[in-house]
Short mmCIF file of C-alpha atoms in Angstrom, two decimals:
data_model
loop_
_atom_site.label_atom_id
_atom_site.label_comp_id
_atom_site.label_asym_id
_atom_site.label_seq_id
_atom_site.Cartn_x
_atom_site.Cartn_y
_atom_site.Cartn_z
CA PRO A 1344 14.19 -1.17 -15.04
CA SER A 1345 15.79 -4.36 -13.81
CA SER A 1346 15.20 -6.17 -17.09
CA GLY A 1347 18.62 -7.83 -17.09
CA GLY A 1348 19.84 -6.05 -20.25
CA SER A 1349 22.45 -3.34 -20.54
CA SER A 1350 20.61 -1.36 -23.21
CA ARG A 1351 17.48 -1.40 -25.33
CA THR A 1352 16.87 -1.17 -29.06
CA PRO A 1353 15.36 1.98 -30.63
CA GLU A 1354 12.19 0.08 -31.55
CA LEU A 1355 11.55 -0.92 -27.94
CA GLY A 1356 12.31 2.57 -26.66
CA GLU A 1357 9.96 4.12 -29.21
CA PHE A 1358 7.17 1.70 -28.31
CA LEU A 1359 7.55 2.38 -24.57
CA PHE A 1360 7.59 6.14 -25.09
CA ASN A 1361 4.54 6.14 -27.37
CA ARG A 1362 2.52 3.96 -24.99
CA THR A 1363 3.43 5.82 -21.81
CA ALA A 1364 4.01 9.40 -23.02
CA GLY A 1365 7.43 9.22 -21.40
CA ASN A 1366 6.15 8.52 -17.86
CA PRO A 1367 9.13 6.71 -16.25
CA PHE A 1368 7.15 4.58 -13.76
CA TYR A 1369 4.58 3.61 -16.40
CA GLY A 1370 7.38 2.76 -18.83
CA GLU A 1371 9.15 0.59 -16.27
CA GLU A 1372 5.95 -1.29 -15.41
CA LEU A 1373 5.16 -1.81 -19.10
CA LEU A 1374 8.64 -3.17 -19.78
CA LEU A 1375 8.30 -5.58 -16.85
CA ALA A 1376 4.90 -6.69 -18.16
CA LEU A 1377 6.44 -7.28 -21.59
CA ARG A 1378 9.21 -9.34 -20.02
CA GLY A 1379 6.74 -11.40 -18.01
CA ALA A 1380 4.68 -12.09 -21.13
CA GLY A 1381 7.75 -13.16 -23.10
CA LEU A 1382 7.44 -10.23 -25.52
CA VAL A 1383 10.99 -8.96 -25.03
CA GLU A 1384 14.22 -10.89 -25.29
CA LEU A 1385 17.86 -10.46 -24.25
CA PRO A 1386 19.91 -12.39 -26.81
CA ASP A 1387 23.17 -10.42 -26.49
CA GLY A 1388 22.73 -8.15 -23.51
CA HIS A 1389 20.42 -5.84 -25.46
CA CYS A 1390 16.76 -5.70 -24.47
CA ARG A 1391 14.61 -5.86 -27.61
CA LEU A 1392 11.11 -6.73 -28.75
CA ALA A 1393 10.56 -10.42 -29.53
CA PRO A 1394 10.26 -11.30 -33.25
CA ASP A 1395 6.56 -12.20 -32.97
CA PHE A 1396 5.69 -9.04 -30.99
CA GLY A 1397 4.12 -7.30 -33.99
CA ARG A 1398 1.59 -10.08 -34.57
CA ALA A 1399 0.01 -10.23 -31.12
CA GLY A 1400 1.83 -7.96 -28.71
CA PRO A 1401 0.19 -4.53 -29.12
CA ALA A 1402 -3.35 -5.93 -29.26
CA THR A 1403 -2.99 -8.01 -26.09
CA LEU A 1404 -1.31 -5.39 -23.91
CA PRO A 1405 -3.37 -3.19 -21.57
CA THR A 1406 -3.54 0.46 -22.58
CA THR A 1407 -3.53 2.00 -19.08
CA LEU A 1408 -1.08 1.98 -16.18
CA GLN A 1409 -3.69 0.28 -13.98
CA GLY A 1410 -4.20 -2.43 -16.59
CA VAL A 1411 -0.46 -3.00 -16.91
CA ILE A 1412 -0.09 -3.40 -13.14
CA ILE A 1413 -3.01 -5.85 -13.02
CA SER A 1414 -1.46 -7.86 -15.87
CA ARG A 1415 1.77 -8.06 -13.87
CA VAL A 1416 -0.12 -9.33 -10.83
CA ASP A 1417 -1.86 -11.92 -13.01
CA GLN A 1418 1.54 -13.28 -14.01
CA LEU A 1419 2.24 -14.23 -10.38
CA GLY A 1420 1.17 -17.47 -8.72
CA PRO A 1421 -1.84 -17.74 -6.37
CA ALA A 1422 0.30 -17.66 -3.21
CA GLU A 1423 2.14 -14.54 -4.36
CA GLN A 1424 -1.11 -12.81 -5.37
CA LEU A 1425 -2.74 -13.49 -2.00
CA THR A 1426 0.34 -12.31 -0.13
CA LEU A 1427 0.52 -9.17 -2.25
CA THR A 1428 -3.09 -8.22 -1.49
CA LEU A 1429 -2.45 -8.65 2.24
CA ILE A 1430 0.65 -6.46 1.99
CA SER A 1431 -1.40 -3.76 0.24
CA VAL A 1432 -3.66 -3.61 3.32
CA ILE A 1433 -0.75 -3.51 5.78
CA GLY A 1434 0.64 -0.37 4.14
CA ARG A 1435 3.61 0.82 2.14
CA GLU A 1436 6.07 -1.09 4.35
CA PHE A 1437 5.92 -4.49 6.03
CA SER A 1438 8.07 -7.00 7.88
CA LEU A 1439 8.34 -10.76 7.51
CA PRO A 1440 7.26 -11.51 11.13
CA MET A 1441 4.17 -9.33 10.73
CA LEU A 1442 3.34 -10.88 7.36
CA ARG A 1443 3.68 -14.43 8.70
CA ARG A 1444 1.44 -13.70 11.68
CA LEU A 1445 -1.28 -12.13 9.52
CA HIS A 1446 -1.16 -14.47 6.53
CA PRO A 1447 -4.55 -16.18 6.09
CA VAL A 1448 -2.86 -19.41 4.96
CA ALA A 1449 -0.44 -21.29 7.20
CA VAL A 1450 3.01 -20.59 5.77
CA ASP A 1451 6.29 -21.41 7.48
CA ALA A 1452 9.17 -18.96 7.56
CA ALA A 1453 10.98 -20.55 4.63
CA GLY A 1454 7.84 -20.62 2.52
CA LEU A 1455 7.10 -16.98 3.20
CA GLU A 1456 10.67 -15.97 2.38
CA ALA A 1457 10.32 -17.82 -0.93
CA ILE A 1458 7.10 -15.94 -1.72
CA VAL A 1459 8.71 -12.58 -0.92
CA ALA A 1460 11.73 -13.58 -3.04
CA VAL A 1461 9.38 -14.01 -6.02
CA LEU A 1462 7.86 -10.56 -5.36
CA LEU A 1463 11.36 -9.09 -5.20
CA GLN A 1464 12.30 -10.78 -8.47
CA ALA A 1465 9.13 -9.42 -10.07
CA ASP A 1466 10.14 -5.94 -8.85
CA VAL A 1467 6.87 -5.38 -7.02
CA VAL A 1468 8.45 -4.95 -3.60
CA ARG A 1469 11.95 -3.89 -2.60
CA PRO A 1470 13.99 -3.88 0.62
CA ALA A 1471 12.79 -1.08 2.89
CA ALA A 1472 14.76 2.15 3.04
CA THR A 1473 15.45 1.42 6.72
CA GLY A 1474 17.97 -1.20 5.67
CA VAL A 1475 16.69 -3.55 8.40
CA LEU A 1476 16.86 -7.22 7.43
CA GLY A 1477 13.38 -8.67 6.87
CA GLU A 1478 11.68 -5.32 6.20
CA PHE A 1479 10.32 -4.51 2.75
CA ALA A 1480 8.23 -1.90 0.96
CA PHE A 1481 6.13 -1.55 -2.17
CA LYS A 1482 8.16 -0.18 -5.05
CA HIS A 1483 5.64 2.61 -5.64
CA ALA A 1484 2.51 3.95 -3.94
CA ILE A 1485 0.48 3.65 -7.17
CA LEU A 1486 1.38 -0.04 -7.36
CA ARG A 1487 0.00 -0.57 -3.88
CA GLU A 1488 -3.20 1.40 -4.60
CA VAL A 1489 -4.04 -0.61 -7.72
CA ILE A 1490 -3.48 -3.94 -5.93
CA TYR A 1491 -5.50 -2.77 -2.92
CA ASP A 1492 -8.45 -1.94 -5.16
CA LEU A 1493 -8.48 -5.55 -6.41
CA LEU A 1494 -9.51 -6.83 -2.97
CA PRO A 1495 -13.18 -7.73 -2.38
CA TYR A 1496 -14.73 -5.43 0.22
CA ALA A 1497 -15.39 -8.17 2.80
CA GLN A 1498 -11.85 -9.54 2.61
CA ARG A 1499 -10.47 -6.01 2.79
CA ARG A 1500 -12.36 -5.34 6.03
CA GLN A 1501 -11.14 -8.56 7.62
CA PHE A 1502 -7.52 -7.88 6.68
CA HIS A 1503 -7.73 -4.36 8.16
CA ARG A 1504 -9.18 -5.80 11.37
CA ASP A 1505 -6.37 -8.36 11.57
CA VAL A 1506 -3.71 -5.70 11.02
CA ALA A 1507 -5.20 -3.38 13.68
CA GLN A 1508 -5.38 -6.18 16.23
CA TRP A 1509 -1.80 -7.24 15.47
CA ILE A 1510 -0.51 -3.69 16.02
CA GLU A 1511 -2.43 -3.43 19.30
CA ASN A 1512 -1.16 -6.78 20.55
CA GLN A 1513 2.45 -6.14 19.55
CA GLY A 1514 2.78 -2.64 20.92
CA SER A 1515 0.17 -2.44 23.66
CA ALA A 1516 2.51 -0.43 25.90
CA HIS A 1517 3.73 1.93 23.16
CA LEU A 1518 0.84 2.60 20.81
CA GLU A 1519 1.27 6.38 20.63
CA PRO A 1520 3.19 6.43 17.31
CA HIS A 1521 0.53 4.16 15.77
CA TYR A 1522 -2.63 6.11 16.71
CA ALA A 1523 -3.29 7.48 13.21
CA GLU A 1524 -2.43 4.15 11.58
CA LEU A 1525 -4.80 2.30 13.92
CA ALA A 1526 -7.56 4.84 13.23
CA LEU A 1527 -7.24 4.14 9.51
CA HIS A 1528 -7.30 0.35 9.90
CA TRP A 1529 -10.28 0.38 12.27
CA GLU A 1530 -12.17 2.75 9.96
CA LYS A 1531 -11.54 0.46 6.97
CA ALA A 1532 -12.57 -2.51 9.11
CA GLY A 1533 -15.93 -0.84 9.75
CA GLU A 1534 -15.27 -0.19 13.45
CA VAL A 1535 -16.04 3.53 13.46
CA ASP A 1536 -16.11 3.94 17.27
CA GLN A 1537 -12.55 2.70 17.61
CA ALA A 1538 -11.41 4.76 14.63
CA ILE A 1539 -12.79 7.96 16.19
CA ALA A 1540 -11.19 7.18 19.55
CA TYR A 1541 -7.77 6.73 17.93
CA LEU A 1542 -8.20 9.92 15.89
CA GLU A 1543 -8.86 11.84 19.09
CA ARG A 1544 -5.70 10.40 20.63
CA ALA A 1545 -3.76 11.11 17.43
CA GLY A 1546 -4.98 14.71 17.52
CA ALA A 1547 -3.92 15.18 21.13
CA ARG A 1548 -0.51 13.62 20.45
CA ALA A 1549 0.05 15.77 17.36
CA PHE A 1550 -0.77 18.93 19.30
CA GLY A 1551 1.59 17.90 22.08
CA ARG A 1552 4.35 17.55 19.47
CA PHE A 1553 3.57 21.01 17.99
CA ALA A 1554 2.18 19.45 14.79
CA ASN A 1555 -0.78 21.81 14.84
CA ARG A 1556 -2.03 21.30 11.29
CA LEU A 1557 -1.93 17.54 11.75
CA ALA A 1558 -3.80 17.85 15.06
CA ILE A 1559 -6.56 19.83 13.33
CA GLN A 1560 -6.70 17.28 10.54
CA HIS A 1561 -7.15 14.36 12.97
CA ILE A 1562 -9.87 16.07 15.02
CA ARG A 1563 -11.78 17.22 11.95
CA LYS A 1564 -11.72 13.69 10.60
CA ALA A 1565 -13.00 12.37 13.93
CA TYR A 1566 -15.88 14.85 13.73
CA ALA A 1567 -16.60 13.87 10.12
CA LEU A 1568 -16.76 10.17 10.98
CA SER A 1569 -18.98 10.91 13.98
CA GLN A 1570 -21.45 12.84 11.86
CA ARG A 1571 -21.40 10.47 8.90
CA HIS A 1572 -22.07 7.40 11.03
CA ASP A 1573 -24.22 9.10 13.69
CA VAL A 1574 -21.82 8.29 16.54
CA PRO A 1575 -22.40 10.60 19.54
CA LEU A 1576 -19.21 11.82 21.22
CA GLY A 1577 -20.60 13.28 24.43
CA GLU A 1578 -19.90 16.66 25.96
CA ALA A 1579 -16.60 15.79 27.62
CA ARG A 1580 -15.04 14.40 24.43
CA ILE A 1581 -16.34 17.31 22.35
CA ALA A 1582 -14.88 19.76 24.86
CA THR A 1583 -11.49 18.05 24.62
CA CYS A 1584 -11.60 18.09 20.82
CA GLU A 1585 -12.64 21.75 20.76
CA GLY A 1586 -9.76 22.56 23.07
CA ILE A 1587 -7.30 20.89 20.70
CA LEU A 1588 -8.79 22.68 17.70
CA GLY A 1589 -8.78 26.06 19.44
CA ASP A 1590 -5.25 25.76 20.78
CA SER A 1591 -3.92 24.45 17.46
CA HIS A 1592 -5.47 27.34 15.53
CA GLN A 1593 -4.12 29.78 18.11
CA GLU A 1594 -0.61 28.35 17.70
CA LEU A 1595 -0.88 28.68 13.92
#
């Protein structure tokens, strides 16, 4: 982990291994939580447990990966925590322009860059694999899932609605690659009709690109949402969906 030290003492390594059963991601998160709580030190380039760790450290540390991640989030400031929860709704990757447009609090470009800089320093997000300036991603999918689960249901729905509307407004002429993503956001926002419509489009697009299994998956999910929420599709839409299912199975 990016703890700033070149090596670690045997005592620290033993503690991390015993707590995490050798899970590398869990061990990294635990070490970062220890650093944030001031329970490790770097006096000479060697990362080691702080002298007073034995008195209070083990008893105050969470005993699960989820608890460790939550403790790391708690170490951040309110602005960083709010931004992080919004990012968890957006998805694994995000851009600064998108984040600024969706942020529920008015934040200028410099302020938002400062917030993201703190998240980078905390090793919660990292530059996106695309290498594009201003694009970032969660360090790990589990990290995003735990933070997402911290959101109250009502706030979660509103954020999903905001994200879906932003995607529609930004790419109104080229929404095809975003059909499945939009279906997910509208479903989480409680707008089942729109979610089903996008799943149908996603299914048709997947079939047209020879992604037959994905096409079946999208159409089956559209059917499941329709039945669960009692949303009638009508004969014409059902016929189209059945055509996609039949042709996709035939191709497989």
